[in-house]
Short mmCIF file of C-alpha atoms and ligand atoms in Angstrom, two decimals:
data_model
loop_
_atom_site.label_atom_id
_atom_site.label_comp_id
_atom_site.label_asym_id
_atom_site.label_seq_id
_atom_site.Cartn_x
_atom_site.Cartn_y
_atom_site.Cartn_z
CA UNK A 276 0.00 0.00 0.00
CA UNK A 277 1.24 3.49 -0.81
CA UNK A 278 2.37 5.35 2.31
CA UNK A 279 -0.08 8.22 1.88
CA UNK A 280 -2.53 6.94 4.49
CA UNK A 281 -1.99 4.73 7.53
CA UNK A 282 -5.32 2.99 7.30
CA UNK A 283 -7.56 2.26 4.31
CA UNK A 284 -10.22 4.95 3.92
CA UNK A 285 -13.78 3.98 2.98
CA UNK A 286 -16.06 6.20 0.94
CA UNK A 287 -19.70 5.16 0.59
CA UNK A 288 -21.73 6.63 -2.22
CA UNK A 289 -25.51 6.48 -1.89
CA UNK A 290 -28.22 7.92 -4.09
CA UNK A 291 -31.51 9.56 -3.27
CA UNK A 292 -34.69 11.03 -4.79
CA UNK A 293 -34.49 9.08 -8.05
CA UNK A 294 -32.26 6.75 -10.01
CA UNK A 295 -30.06 7.61 -13.01
CA UNK A 296 -28.47 10.62 -11.30
CA UNK A 297 -25.01 9.32 -12.15
CA UNK A 298 -23.77 7.52 -9.05
CA UNK A 299 -21.52 5.34 -11.22
CA UNK A 300 -19.96 8.31 -12.99
CA UNK A 301 -19.61 10.14 -9.66
CA UNK A 302 -17.80 7.15 -8.14
CA UNK A 303 -15.58 6.79 -11.20
CA UNK A 304 -14.82 10.53 -11.31
CA UNK A 305 -13.93 10.68 -7.64
CA UNK A 306 -11.75 7.62 -8.15
CA UNK A 307 -9.87 9.41 -10.91
CA UNK A 308 -9.41 12.59 -8.86
CA UNK A 309 -8.06 10.67 -5.87
CA UNK A 310 -5.79 8.61 -8.08
CA UNK A 311 -4.45 11.81 -9.61
CA UNK A 312 -3.68 12.94 -6.08
CA UNK A 313 -1.34 9.98 -5.84
CA UNK A 314 -3.61 7.65 -3.87
CA UNK A 315 -4.22 4.03 -4.77
CA UNK A 316 -7.95 3.58 -5.33
CA UNK A 317 -10.39 0.78 -6.06
CA UNK A 318 -14.13 1.05 -6.57
CA UNK A 319 -16.72 -1.56 -5.61
CA UNK A 320 -20.36 -1.83 -6.54
CA UNK A 321 -22.99 -3.43 -4.29
CA UNK A 322 -26.18 -4.24 -6.18
CA UNK A 323 -29.42 -5.03 -4.36
CA UNK A 324 -30.85 -7.58 -6.81
CA UNK A 325 -31.12 -11.27 -6.00
CA UNK A 326 -29.50 -12.49 -9.20
CA UNK A 327 -26.01 -13.74 -8.40
CA UNK A 328 -24.73 -11.58 -11.24
CA UNK A 329 -26.28 -9.79 -14.22
CA UNK A 330 -24.95 -12.48 -16.62
CA UNK A 331 -28.39 -14.00 -17.08
CA UNK A 332 -30.28 -10.71 -17.25
CA UNK A 333 -31.71 -9.28 -20.42
CA UNK A 334 -29.53 -6.35 -21.60
CA UNK A 335 -32.77 -4.70 -22.57
CA UNK A 336 -33.66 -4.34 -18.90
CA UNK A 337 -30.34 -4.14 -17.19
CA UNK A 338 -28.00 -2.74 -19.83
CA UNK A 339 -24.73 -4.30 -20.89
CA UNK A 340 -23.11 -7.15 -19.01
CA UNK A 341 -19.56 -5.99 -18.37
CA UNK A 342 -16.82 -8.62 -18.17
CA UNK A 343 -13.69 -8.28 -16.04
CA UNK A 344 -10.25 -9.78 -16.69
CA UNK A 345 -10.94 -12.57 -14.23
CA UNK A 346 -14.16 -13.45 -15.99
CA UNK A 347 -16.85 -11.95 -13.76
CA UNK A 348 -20.07 -10.82 -15.42
CA UNK A 349 -20.87 -7.50 -13.80
CA UNK A 350 -22.88 -4.32 -13.89
CA UNK A 351 -21.94 -1.76 -16.52
CA UNK A 352 -20.80 0.73 -13.86
CA UNK A 353 -17.69 -1.41 -13.41
CA UNK A 354 -16.85 -0.39 -16.98
CA UNK A 355 -16.92 3.27 -15.99
CA UNK A 356 -14.61 2.54 -13.07
CA UNK A 357 -12.05 0.94 -15.37
CA UNK A 358 -12.34 3.54 -18.11
CA UNK A 359 -11.90 6.45 -15.69
CA UNK A 360 -9.45 5.08 -13.16
CA UNK A 361 -7.59 3.04 -15.77
CA UNK A 362 -6.90 0.18 -13.38
CA UNK A 363 -8.54 -3.22 -13.75
CA UNK A 364 -11.26 -4.32 -11.36
CA UNK A 365 -11.84 -7.93 -10.34
CA UNK A 366 -14.67 -10.29 -9.52
CA UNK A 367 -14.48 -9.04 -5.94
CA UNK A 368 -15.41 -5.49 -6.95
CA UNK A 369 -18.92 -6.54 -7.91
CA UNK A 370 -21.27 -7.83 -5.20
CA UNK A 371 -24.99 -8.59 -5.30
CA UNK A 372 -27.58 -9.52 -2.70
CA UNK A 373 -27.76 -12.87 -4.51
CA UNK A 374 -24.08 -13.57 -3.82
CA UNK A 375 -24.42 -12.59 -0.16
CA UNK A 376 -27.41 -14.87 0.46
CA UNK A 377 -25.86 -17.68 -1.58
CA UNK A 378 -22.80 -17.61 0.65
CA UNK A 379 -24.72 -17.35 3.93
CA UNK A 380 -27.15 -20.13 2.99
CA UNK A 381 -24.31 -22.42 1.94
CA UNK A 382 -22.59 -21.79 5.25
CA UNK A 383 -25.84 -22.52 7.08
CA UNK A 384 -26.21 -25.83 5.22
CA UNK A 385 -22.67 -26.75 6.24
CA UNK A 386 -23.67 -26.23 9.88
CA UNK A 387 -21.22 -23.39 10.32
CA UNK A 388 -23.60 -21.22 12.35
CA UNK A 389 -23.59 -23.80 15.15
CA UNK A 390 -27.32 -23.98 15.75
CA UNK A 391 -27.94 -20.24 15.72
CA UNK A 392 -30.93 -18.64 14.01
CA UNK A 393 -29.51 -17.09 10.81
CA UNK A 394 -30.75 -13.53 10.42
CA UNK A 395 -30.38 -10.42 8.27
CA UNK A 396 -28.66 -8.70 11.19
CA UNK A 397 -25.98 -9.81 11.98
CA UNK A 398 -25.37 -12.66 9.49
CA UNK A 399 -26.26 -10.99 6.21
CA UNK A 400 -24.78 -7.65 7.30
CA UNK A 401 -21.60 -9.37 8.52
CA UNK A 402 -21.17 -11.03 5.14
CA UNK A 403 -21.72 -7.65 3.44
CA UNK A 404 -19.09 -6.07 5.69
CA UNK A 405 -16.69 -8.92 5.00
CA UNK A 406 -17.03 -8.16 1.28
CA UNK A 407 -16.75 -4.41 1.80
CA UNK A 408 -13.39 -4.89 3.54
CA UNK A 409 -11.97 -7.28 0.92
CA UNK A 410 -9.46 -4.66 -0.17
CA UNK A 411 -8.50 -3.46 3.31
CA UNK A 412 -4.79 -2.57 3.48
CA UNK A 413 -4.49 -3.22 -0.26
CA UNK A 414 -5.57 0.28 -1.32
CA UNK A 415 -5.42 3.74 0.24
CA UNK A 416 -9.05 4.35 -0.65
CA UNK A 417 -11.96 2.00 -1.30
CA UNK A 418 -14.97 3.68 -2.89
CA UNK A 419 -18.17 1.69 -2.37
CA UNK A 420 -21.11 2.53 -4.58
CA UNK A 421 -24.40 1.29 -3.16
CA UNK A 422 -26.83 0.49 -5.96
CA UNK A 423 -30.48 1.53 -5.85
CA UNK A 424 -32.06 4.54 -4.18
CA UNK A 425 -32.27 5.20 -0.45
CA UNK A 426 -35.66 4.01 0.74
CA UNK A 427 -35.76 0.86 -1.41
CA UNK A 428 -36.60 -2.15 0.74
CA UNK A 429 -33.95 -4.30 -0.91
CA UNK A 430 -31.00 -1.98 -0.26
CA UNK A 431 -31.62 -1.73 3.51
CA UNK A 432 -29.10 -4.42 4.56
CA UNK A 433 -26.37 -2.66 2.55
CA UNK A 434 -27.08 0.66 4.29
CA UNK A 435 -27.09 -1.04 7.67
CA UNK A 436 -23.76 -2.74 6.91
CA UNK A 437 -22.30 0.58 5.71
CA UNK A 438 -23.48 2.30 8.89
CA UNK A 439 -21.86 -0.38 11.05
CA UNK A 440 -18.64 -0.33 9.07
CA UNK A 441 -18.48 3.46 9.25
CA UNK A 442 -18.76 3.29 13.02
CA UNK A 443 -16.13 0.56 13.29
CA UNK A 444 -13.68 2.42 11.08
CA UNK A 445 -14.02 5.74 12.88
CA UNK A 446 -15.01 9.21 11.68
CA UNK A 447 -11.81 9.99 9.82
CA UNK A 448 -11.66 6.65 8.03
CA UNK A 449 -15.15 6.44 6.57
CA UNK A 450 -17.10 9.00 4.63
CA UNK A 451 -20.65 9.09 3.33
CA UNK A 452 -21.41 10.93 0.12
CA UNK A 453 -25.06 11.22 -0.85
CA UNK A 454 -26.01 12.06 -4.42
CA UNK A 455 -29.36 13.81 -4.70
CA UNK A 456 -31.45 15.81 -7.09
CA UNK A 457 -32.33 19.49 -6.88
CA UNK A 458 -35.01 20.09 -9.50
CA UNK A 459 -35.46 23.40 -11.26
CA UNK A 460 -39.17 24.17 -11.45
CA UNK A 461 -39.75 26.23 -14.55
CA UNK A 462 -43.13 27.71 -13.57
CA UNK A 463 -41.73 28.88 -10.25
CA UNK A 464 -38.44 29.90 -11.86
CA UNK A 465 -36.44 28.42 -8.98
CA UNK A 466 -34.77 25.29 -7.70
CA UNK A 467 -36.37 23.22 -4.97
CA UNK A 468 -34.47 21.69 -2.10
CA UNK A 469 -37.29 19.70 -0.50
CA UNK A 470 -36.63 16.35 -2.27
CA UNK A 471 -33.02 16.55 -1.06
CA UNK A 472 -34.11 17.29 2.49
CA UNK A 473 -36.48 14.31 2.43
CA UNK A 474 -33.92 11.97 1.01
CA UNK A 475 -31.32 12.96 3.61
CA UNK A 476 -33.91 12.52 6.34
CA UNK A 477 -34.60 9.02 5.04
CA UNK A 478 -30.88 8.23 5.06
CA UNK A 479 -30.70 9.48 8.64
CA UNK A 480 -33.48 7.06 9.58
CA UNK A 481 -30.95 4.34 8.80
CA UNK A 482 -28.48 6.04 11.12
CA UNK A 483 -26.37 7.57 8.35
CA UNK A 484 -25.54 11.25 8.41
CA UNK A 485 -24.03 12.17 5.04
CA UNK A 486 -20.74 14.07 5.19
CA UNK A 487 -20.95 15.40 1.65
CA UNK A 488 -23.98 16.09 -0.49
CA UNK A 489 -23.57 16.05 -4.24
CA UNK A 490 -26.54 17.86 -5.74
CA UNK A 491 -27.42 17.18 -9.33
CA UNK A 492 -29.03 20.27 -10.84
CA UNK A 493 -29.48 21.90 -14.23
CA UNK A 494 -28.76 25.36 -12.79
CA UNK A 495 -25.97 26.90 -10.74
CA UNK A 496 -26.91 26.86 -7.06
CA UNK A 497 -27.17 30.32 -5.51
CA UNK A 498 -25.24 30.76 -2.29
CA UNK A 499 -28.41 30.99 -0.21
CA UNK A 500 -29.74 27.74 -1.69
CA UNK A 501 -26.51 26.00 -0.74
CA UNK A 502 -26.73 27.43 2.75
CA UNK A 503 -30.30 26.23 3.07
CA UNK A 504 -29.39 22.70 1.97
CA UNK A 505 -26.45 22.69 4.40
CA UNK A 506 -28.58 23.88 7.29
CA UNK A 507 -31.53 21.57 6.73
CA UNK A 508 -29.42 18.54 5.94
CA UNK A 509 -26.90 19.09 8.68
CA UNK A 510 -23.79 19.22 6.47
CA UNK A 511 -21.10 21.88 6.20
CA UNK A 512 -21.68 24.46 3.52
CA UNK A 513 -18.50 23.63 1.63
CA UNK A 514 -19.60 20.00 1.63
CA UNK A 515 -22.58 20.84 -0.58
CA UNK A 516 -21.20 20.13 -4.03
CA UNK A 517 -23.00 21.02 -7.21
CA UNK A 518 -23.13 18.49 -10.04
CA UNK A 519 -24.18 20.38 -13.13
CA UNK A 520 -25.24 18.48 -16.25
CA UNK A 521 -22.15 17.92 -18.39
CA UNK A 522 -21.76 17.85 -22.17
CA UNK A 523 -19.94 14.52 -21.93
CA UNK A 524 -19.53 12.15 -18.99
CA UNK A 525 -15.76 12.63 -19.32
CA UNK A 526 -16.14 16.26 -18.27
CA UNK A 527 -17.60 15.25 -14.91
CA UNK A 528 -14.23 14.75 -13.13
CA UNK A 529 -13.26 18.27 -14.20
CA UNK A 530 -16.54 19.68 -12.91
CA UNK A 531 -16.03 17.92 -9.59
CA UNK A 532 -12.45 19.15 -9.31
CA UNK A 533 -13.71 22.70 -9.87
CA UNK A 534 -16.49 22.20 -7.32
CA UNK A 535 -13.79 20.96 -4.88
CA UNK A 536 -15.32 17.54 -4.23
CA UNK A 537 -11.90 15.93 -3.83
CA UNK A 538 -10.76 18.76 -1.52
CA UNK A 539 -13.72 18.07 0.76
CA UNK A 540 -12.98 14.33 0.68
CA UNK A 541 -9.30 14.57 1.64
CA UNK A 542 -10.05 17.20 4.26
CA UNK A 543 -12.73 15.12 5.94
CA UNK A 544 -10.72 11.93 5.78
CA UNK A 545 -7.60 13.67 7.08
CA UNK A 546 -5.57 12.62 4.07
CA UNK A 547 -2.52 14.84 4.01
CA UNK A 548 0.24 15.71 1.59
CA UNK A 549 -1.66 15.22 -1.65
CA UNK A 550 -1.78 17.92 -4.27
CA UNK A 551 -4.68 19.04 -6.41
CA UNK A 552 -5.05 16.89 -9.55
CA UNK A 553 -3.92 18.51 -12.76
CA UNK A 554 -5.87 16.24 -15.18
CA UNK A 555 -3.59 17.40 -18.00
CA UNK A 556 -3.97 14.40 -20.33
CA UNK A 557 -7.61 14.02 -19.37
CA UNK A 558 -8.38 17.64 -20.26
CA UNK A 559 -6.73 17.19 -23.68
CA UNK A 560 -8.86 14.12 -24.27
CA UNK A 561 -12.06 15.96 -23.25
CA UNK A 562 -11.15 18.83 -25.55
CA UNK A 563 -10.82 16.41 -28.46
CA UNK A 564 -14.18 14.84 -27.58
CA UNK A 565 -15.90 18.21 -27.46
CA UNK A 566 -14.25 19.97 -30.39
CA UNK A 567 -12.99 17.44 -32.92
CA UNK A 568 -11.76 18.43 -36.39
CA UNK A 569 -13.96 16.07 -38.35
CA UNK A 570 -16.95 13.78 -38.09
CA UNK A 571 -17.66 10.20 -39.19
CA UNK A 572 -20.84 8.18 -39.16
CA UNK A 573 -20.68 4.60 -37.95
CA UNK A 574 -23.58 2.26 -38.64
CA UNK A 575 -24.24 0.19 -35.55
CA UNK A 576 -26.04 -2.97 -36.54
CA UNK A 577 -27.60 -4.74 -33.57
CA UNK A 578 -30.76 -6.00 -32.00
CA UNK A 579 -31.07 -3.81 -28.89
CA UNK A 580 -30.54 -0.54 -30.72
CA UNK A 581 -33.42 1.16 -28.89
CA UNK A 582 -31.63 0.62 -25.63
CA UNK A 583 -28.18 2.14 -25.86
CA UNK A 584 -27.05 0.98 -22.41
CA UNK A 585 -27.05 -2.52 -23.88
CA UNK A 586 -23.87 -1.64 -25.80
CA UNK A 587 -22.39 0.88 -23.37
CA UNK A 588 -18.74 -0.15 -23.64
CA UNK A 589 -18.75 -0.21 -27.45
CA UNK A 590 -20.20 3.28 -27.58
CA UNK A 591 -17.63 4.55 -25.10
CA UNK A 592 -14.82 2.83 -27.02
CA UNK A 593 -16.02 4.66 -30.15
CA UNK A 594 -15.83 7.98 -28.29
CA UNK A 595 -12.28 7.20 -27.14
CA UNK A 596 -11.21 6.12 -30.63
CA UNK A 597 -12.87 9.20 -32.13
CA UNK A 598 -10.82 11.43 -29.83
CA UNK A 599 -7.62 9.64 -30.91
CA UNK A 600 -8.53 10.34 -34.54
CA UNK A 601 -9.75 13.86 -33.81
CA UNK A 602 -13.19 12.90 -35.11
CA UNK A 603 -16.65 12.96 -33.65
CA UNK A 604 -18.21 9.52 -34.07
CA UNK A 605 -21.87 9.79 -34.83
CA UNK A 606 -23.59 6.47 -34.35
CA UNK A 607 -26.44 5.53 -36.62
CA UNK A 608 -28.42 2.75 -34.95
CA UNK A 609 -29.60 0.12 -37.34
CA UNK A 610 -32.05 -2.55 -36.22
CA UNK A 611 -30.80 -5.71 -37.90
CA UNK A 612 -34.31 -7.17 -38.03
CA UNK A 613 -35.31 -4.42 -40.43
CA UNK A 614 -32.68 -5.44 -43.01
CA UNK A 615 -34.59 -7.97 -45.09
CA UNK A 616 -33.04 -7.51 -48.54
CA UNK A 617 -29.76 -6.40 -50.18
CA UNK A 618 -31.55 -3.24 -51.35
CA UNK A 619 -32.59 -2.32 -47.81
CA UNK A 620 -29.04 -3.04 -46.62
CA UNK A 621 -27.67 -0.66 -49.27
CA UNK A 622 -30.18 1.97 -48.34
CA UNK A 623 -29.74 1.92 -44.57
CA UNK A 624 -25.98 1.72 -44.86
CA UNK A 625 -25.63 4.57 -47.33
CA UNK A 626 -23.87 7.52 -45.72
CA UNK A 627 -22.13 5.36 -43.15
CA UNK A 628 -18.34 5.41 -43.20
CA UNK A 629 -17.95 2.13 -41.38
CA UNK A 630 -20.14 -0.39 -39.58
CA UNK A 631 -19.97 -2.38 -36.38
CA UNK A 632 -21.91 -5.59 -36.15
CA UNK A 633 -22.73 -6.07 -32.49
CA UNK A 634 -22.29 -9.00 -30.11
CA UNK A 635 -25.42 -10.90 -29.11
CA UNK A 636 -27.25 -14.14 -28.50
CA UNK A 637 -30.03 -15.95 -30.32
CA UNK A 638 -31.10 -16.03 -33.92
CA UNK A 639 -33.22 -12.88 -34.02
CA UNK A 640 -31.83 -10.35 -36.51
CA UNK A 641 -29.04 -12.63 -37.76
CA UNK A 642 -29.99 -12.66 -41.45
CA UNK A 643 -30.09 -8.84 -41.43
CA UNK A 644 -26.60 -8.73 -39.98
CA UNK A 645 -25.38 -11.08 -42.70
CA UNK A 646 -26.93 -8.92 -45.43
CA UNK A 647 -25.28 -5.83 -43.92
CA UNK A 648 -21.90 -7.59 -43.88
CA UNK A 649 -22.23 -8.70 -47.50
CA UNK A 650 -22.93 -5.10 -48.50
CA UNK A 651 -19.90 -3.62 -46.74
CA UNK A 652 -17.61 -6.44 -47.84
CA UNK A 653 -18.55 -5.95 -51.47
CA UNK A 654 -18.42 -2.17 -51.29
CA UNK A 655 -15.18 -1.60 -49.42
CA UNK A 656 -16.83 -0.01 -46.38
CA UNK A 657 -14.85 -0.55 -43.14
CA UNK A 658 -16.30 -3.39 -41.06
CA UNK A 659 -15.72 -4.33 -37.46
CA UNK A 660 -17.41 -7.50 -36.19
CA UNK A 661 -17.39 -8.14 -32.48
CA UNK A 662 -18.05 -11.66 -31.12
CA UNK A 663 -21.38 -12.54 -32.77
CA UNK A 664 -20.45 -9.88 -35.35
CA UNK A 665 -17.34 -11.87 -36.26
CA UNK A 666 -19.32 -15.11 -36.32
CA UNK A 667 -21.79 -13.54 -38.78
CA UNK A 668 -18.88 -12.40 -40.98
CA UNK A 669 -17.60 -15.99 -41.14
CA UNK A 670 -21.06 -17.27 -42.05
CA UNK A 671 -21.46 -14.62 -44.74
CA UNK A 672 -18.06 -15.43 -46.26
CA UNK A 673 -18.75 -19.15 -46.17
CA UNK A 674 -22.10 -18.77 -47.89
CA UNK A 675 -21.31 -16.12 -50.47
CA UNK A 676 -17.64 -16.63 -51.28
CA UNK A 677 -16.85 -20.25 -50.44
CA UNK A 678 -20.12 -21.71 -51.73
CA UNK A 679 -20.88 -23.43 -48.46
CA UNK A 680 -24.62 -23.37 -49.01
CA UNK A 681 -26.76 -22.56 -45.97
CA UNK A 682 -23.71 -22.14 -43.76
CA UNK A 683 -24.80 -21.20 -40.28
CA UNK A 684 -23.93 -21.20 -36.60
CA UNK A 685 -24.90 -24.19 -34.48
CA UNK A 686 -26.49 -21.64 -32.17
CA UNK A 687 -29.19 -20.93 -34.74
CA UNK A 688 -29.56 -24.01 -36.87
CA UNK A 689 -27.98 -27.46 -36.98
CA UNK A 690 -26.86 -27.87 -40.59
CA UNK A 691 -24.13 -29.62 -42.54
CA UNK A 692 -22.09 -26.43 -42.77
CA UNK A 693 -21.98 -25.21 -39.19
CA UNK A 694 -18.95 -22.99 -39.75
CA UNK A 695 -19.55 -21.66 -36.23
CA UNK A 696 -20.24 -24.27 -33.59
CA UNK A 697 -20.36 -24.94 -29.89
CA UNK A 698 -16.93 -25.03 -28.26
CA UNK A 699 -16.08 -28.59 -27.19
CA UNK A 700 -15.71 -27.44 -23.56
CA UNK A 701 -19.26 -26.14 -23.65
CA UNK A 702 -20.88 -29.45 -24.57
CA UNK A 703 -22.96 -30.85 -21.75
CA UNK A 704 -23.13 -27.58 -19.79
CA UNK A 705 -26.71 -26.86 -18.75
CA UNK A 706 -26.35 -24.19 -16.07
CA UNK A 707 -26.72 -20.73 -17.55
CA UNK A 708 -24.93 -18.50 -15.01
CA UNK A 709 -21.17 -17.91 -15.39
CA UNK A 710 -20.60 -20.92 -17.63
CA UNK A 711 -19.52 -19.31 -20.90
CA UNK A 712 -15.89 -18.87 -21.91
CA UNK A 713 -15.35 -15.78 -19.80
CA UNK A 714 -12.55 -13.35 -19.07
CA UNK A 715 -9.10 -12.64 -20.37
CA UNK A 716 -7.23 -15.04 -22.66
CA UNK A 717 -4.06 -14.58 -24.69
CA UNK A 718 -4.13 -14.44 -28.46
CA UNK A 719 -1.26 -14.66 -30.95
CA UNK A 720 -1.42 -12.34 -33.94
CA UNK A 721 -0.14 -13.03 -37.43
CA UNK A 722 2.43 -10.55 -38.69
CA UNK A 723 1.51 -8.44 -41.68
CA UNK A 724 -2.19 -8.36 -40.82
CA UNK A 725 -4.39 -5.40 -39.87
CA UNK A 726 -4.73 -6.94 -36.42
CA UNK A 727 -0.95 -6.93 -35.96
CA UNK A 728 -0.66 -3.44 -37.42
CA UNK A 729 -3.29 -2.16 -34.98
CA UNK A 730 -1.86 -3.69 -31.82
CA UNK A 731 1.80 -3.49 -32.87
CA UNK A 732 2.34 -6.56 -30.77
CA UNK A 733 2.35 -10.29 -31.31
CA UNK A 734 0.71 -11.39 -28.09
CA UNK A 735 -2.37 -9.63 -26.82
CA UNK A 736 -4.86 -10.39 -24.04
CA UNK A 737 -8.55 -9.72 -24.48
CA UNK A 738 -11.78 -10.57 -22.67
CA UNK A 739 -14.29 -13.14 -23.84
CA UNK A 740 -17.93 -14.01 -23.33
CA UNK A 741 -19.20 -16.70 -25.69
CA UNK A 742 -20.09 -20.37 -26.11
CA UNK A 743 -19.65 -20.74 -29.86
CA UNK A 744 -16.57 -20.40 -32.01
CA UNK A 745 -15.10 -20.81 -35.48
CA UNK A 746 -15.41 -24.50 -36.42
CA UNK A 747 -11.93 -25.86 -37.22
CA UNK A 748 -13.40 -28.37 -39.72
CA UNK A 749 -13.89 -25.43 -42.09
CA UNK A 750 -10.64 -23.60 -41.37
CA UNK A 751 -8.75 -24.86 -44.40
CA UNK A 752 -11.60 -24.31 -46.81
CA UNK A 753 -12.25 -20.75 -45.66
CA UNK A 754 -8.56 -19.90 -45.69
CA UNK A 755 -8.29 -21.29 -49.21
CA UNK A 756 -11.24 -19.06 -50.10
CA UNK A 757 -9.23 -16.01 -49.00
CA UNK A 758 -10.24 -15.47 -45.38
CA UNK A 759 -7.27 -14.58 -43.19
CA UNK A 760 -7.07 -15.97 -39.71
CA UNK A 761 -5.14 -13.19 -38.05
CA UNK A 762 -5.34 -14.22 -34.40
CA UNK A 763 -5.43 -17.59 -32.67
CA UNK A 764 -5.13 -18.95 -29.14
CA UNK A 765 -1.50 -19.83 -28.23
CA UNK A 766 -2.22 -23.54 -28.87
CA UNK A 767 -3.69 -22.51 -32.27
CA UNK A 768 -6.87 -24.40 -31.42
CA UNK A 769 -9.23 -21.40 -31.30
CA UNK A 770 -9.69 -18.79 -34.00
CA UNK A 771 -9.83 -15.42 -32.26
CA UNK A 772 -9.55 -12.97 -35.16
CA UNK A 773 -10.33 -12.93 -38.86
CA UNK A 774 -9.87 -10.36 -41.60
CA UNK A 775 -9.93 -9.90 -45.34
CA UNK A 776 -7.16 -8.81 -47.67
CA UNK A 777 -8.04 -6.47 -50.54
CA UNK A 778 -10.48 -4.61 -48.38
CA UNK A 779 -9.77 -1.27 -46.66
CA UNK A 780 -10.65 -2.61 -43.18
CA UNK A 781 -12.60 -5.81 -42.58
CA UNK A 782 -11.81 -7.26 -39.17
CA UNK A 783 -13.68 -9.56 -36.81
CA UNK A 784 -12.76 -10.67 -33.31
CA UNK A 785 -14.22 -13.37 -31.13
CA UNK A 786 -13.39 -11.36 -28.00
CA UNK A 787 -14.76 -8.07 -26.70
CA UNK A 788 -12.12 -5.36 -27.17
CA UNK A 789 -14.56 -2.71 -25.95
CA UNK A 790 -14.05 -3.82 -22.35
CA UNK A 791 -10.44 -2.73 -22.45
CA UNK A 792 -10.82 0.66 -24.08
CA UNK A 793 -9.75 3.42 -21.71
CA UNK A 794 -10.59 7.10 -22.01
CA UNK A 795 -7.10 8.45 -22.57
CA UNK A 796 -5.57 6.39 -25.38
CA UNK A 797 -8.52 4.27 -26.52
CA UNK A 798 -8.21 0.72 -27.82
CA UNK A 799 -5.93 -0.23 -30.76
CA UNK A 800 -8.65 -1.96 -32.80
CA UNK A 801 -11.22 0.79 -32.33
CA UNK A 802 -8.62 3.49 -33.04
CA UNK A 803 -7.57 1.72 -36.23
CA UNK A 804 -11.20 1.11 -37.29
CA UNK A 805 -12.16 4.76 -36.83
CA UNK A 806 -8.98 5.74 -38.68
CA UNK A 807 -10.19 3.62 -41.61
CA UNK A 808 -13.65 5.20 -41.40
CA UNK A 809 -12.10 8.69 -41.53
CA UNK A 810 -10.14 7.68 -44.64
CA UNK A 811 -13.26 6.18 -46.21
CA UNK A 812 -15.16 9.37 -45.55
CA UNK A 813 -12.36 11.39 -47.18
CA UNK A 814 -12.67 9.25 -50.29
CA UNK A 815 -16.44 9.28 -50.46
CA UNK A 816 -16.76 13.04 -49.77
N1 LIG B 1425 -23.91 -15.97 -29.13
C1 LIG B 1425 -22.53 -16.10 -29.49
C2 LIG B 1425 -21.81 -17.12 -28.65
O1 LIG B 1425 -22.24 -17.50 -27.62
C3 LIG B 1425 -21.84 -14.75 -29.43
C4 LIG B 1425 -21.74 -14.19 -28.05
C5 LIG B 1425 -21.39 -12.72 -28.02
O2 LIG B 1425 -21.54 -12.01 -29.01
N2 LIG B 1425 -20.95 -12.25 -26.87
O3 LIG B 1425 -20.76 -17.56 -29.04
#
């Protein structure tokens, strides 16, 4: 542990009034500011749902399932933590009520509670505290984001555990930040503090007095409004921090630095000898996001296009890669189910300078994806296929170039030409949760390929989440037909990347590069893809 603090400091972040105020971005931004002050930081998320993890949840409801290096399927907020703090999180950073109960019930079945009645307090809360202190002494600061909104029945045990832990750690080692909403009422022409007062009162019913209030508001807060909030909510005036709406989420750390959130945190936690973050590289990145030189349009072909949180990390990776290319990436969402003919494909893809075919599960929308891929392959439009997107590219090539009639994936249809099929290790698995090929695996790249050119490295490590893969029975035939296998597992058994020669940029990967794209610097494949889209736009302009 860095010598900045003697004891690990705990920061709890709760939310009140309503959801979607940006607790995840607040946690990530504070993490970045504290890291820039020279502290070692990790961020944990505690989610109140009973699912063990979001791996089995519909992305339509819950948003993207984010995958960590060690193969945990987690909430998308973990993605923000990694992108902002630029340090990997692990399975232990993501905790759900389901995991807590699972553990306690297993222990009960093993007779470990020695005849006691197993109860929410202390057994569930003790298990929550045990998880909350996983990183004790390993980091200077542990930020703990508590999912849900104060007042929800299901988040009560988390608040109780946080209260207890705060007391055990002592006032200068634990801090409570409450994120609330201060609405601006147009007809009255003023902001209203009552919802914040109520939400703090509710938090206090659980025995938690917030140390810092972060108030989300569309307007600047007048001094007297701040004073009122401070007085009624029993916090110091300089601990009332305004969170104004930002143009991009990446501007939020800069807003918070200006509003002195990190100053209040280090002051209250008695963290000494740290200097104000400069955010030099970050500010340059934000500037490029806000005022890029050029603009490209990327067609995003997927099935959950109405729900953008379902593809959060890809969209963020496009923003990062855009900044690296000094281009604004405008995403045109294309519902693959609507592409039912080559003509429609040509029409919906006109005016796009590159397309991404999204990851996914199940057969819905597949034929539309294949038609889109055929169009961009034949017309020299940059193509980036991710996971299912790569699998569709293989199917398209098999059908239309290698004459493998009706080629398909075993996931959709059992046929003679299953060019994509279940991985041998997956046969016989029936449980759905956490049983895919998950997490980081090495991949060896072939020199002279676009993959190699992008990464500038022979061995890479990327994260996976799939059951199906390129079927080796067809490897020779597809390679003979011109498909390049540009990345394989070190034992050469699994095809991890494909591409096409004689095409400006046609690359597919079985893994999910989007999970490793960080704000400052981006990801090599996305940066290279957007570079190709910028070139394509130059030619077509
Ligand atoms: N459904 C495919 C598989 O399981 C692709 C998964 C994905 O795109 N993440 O292999």
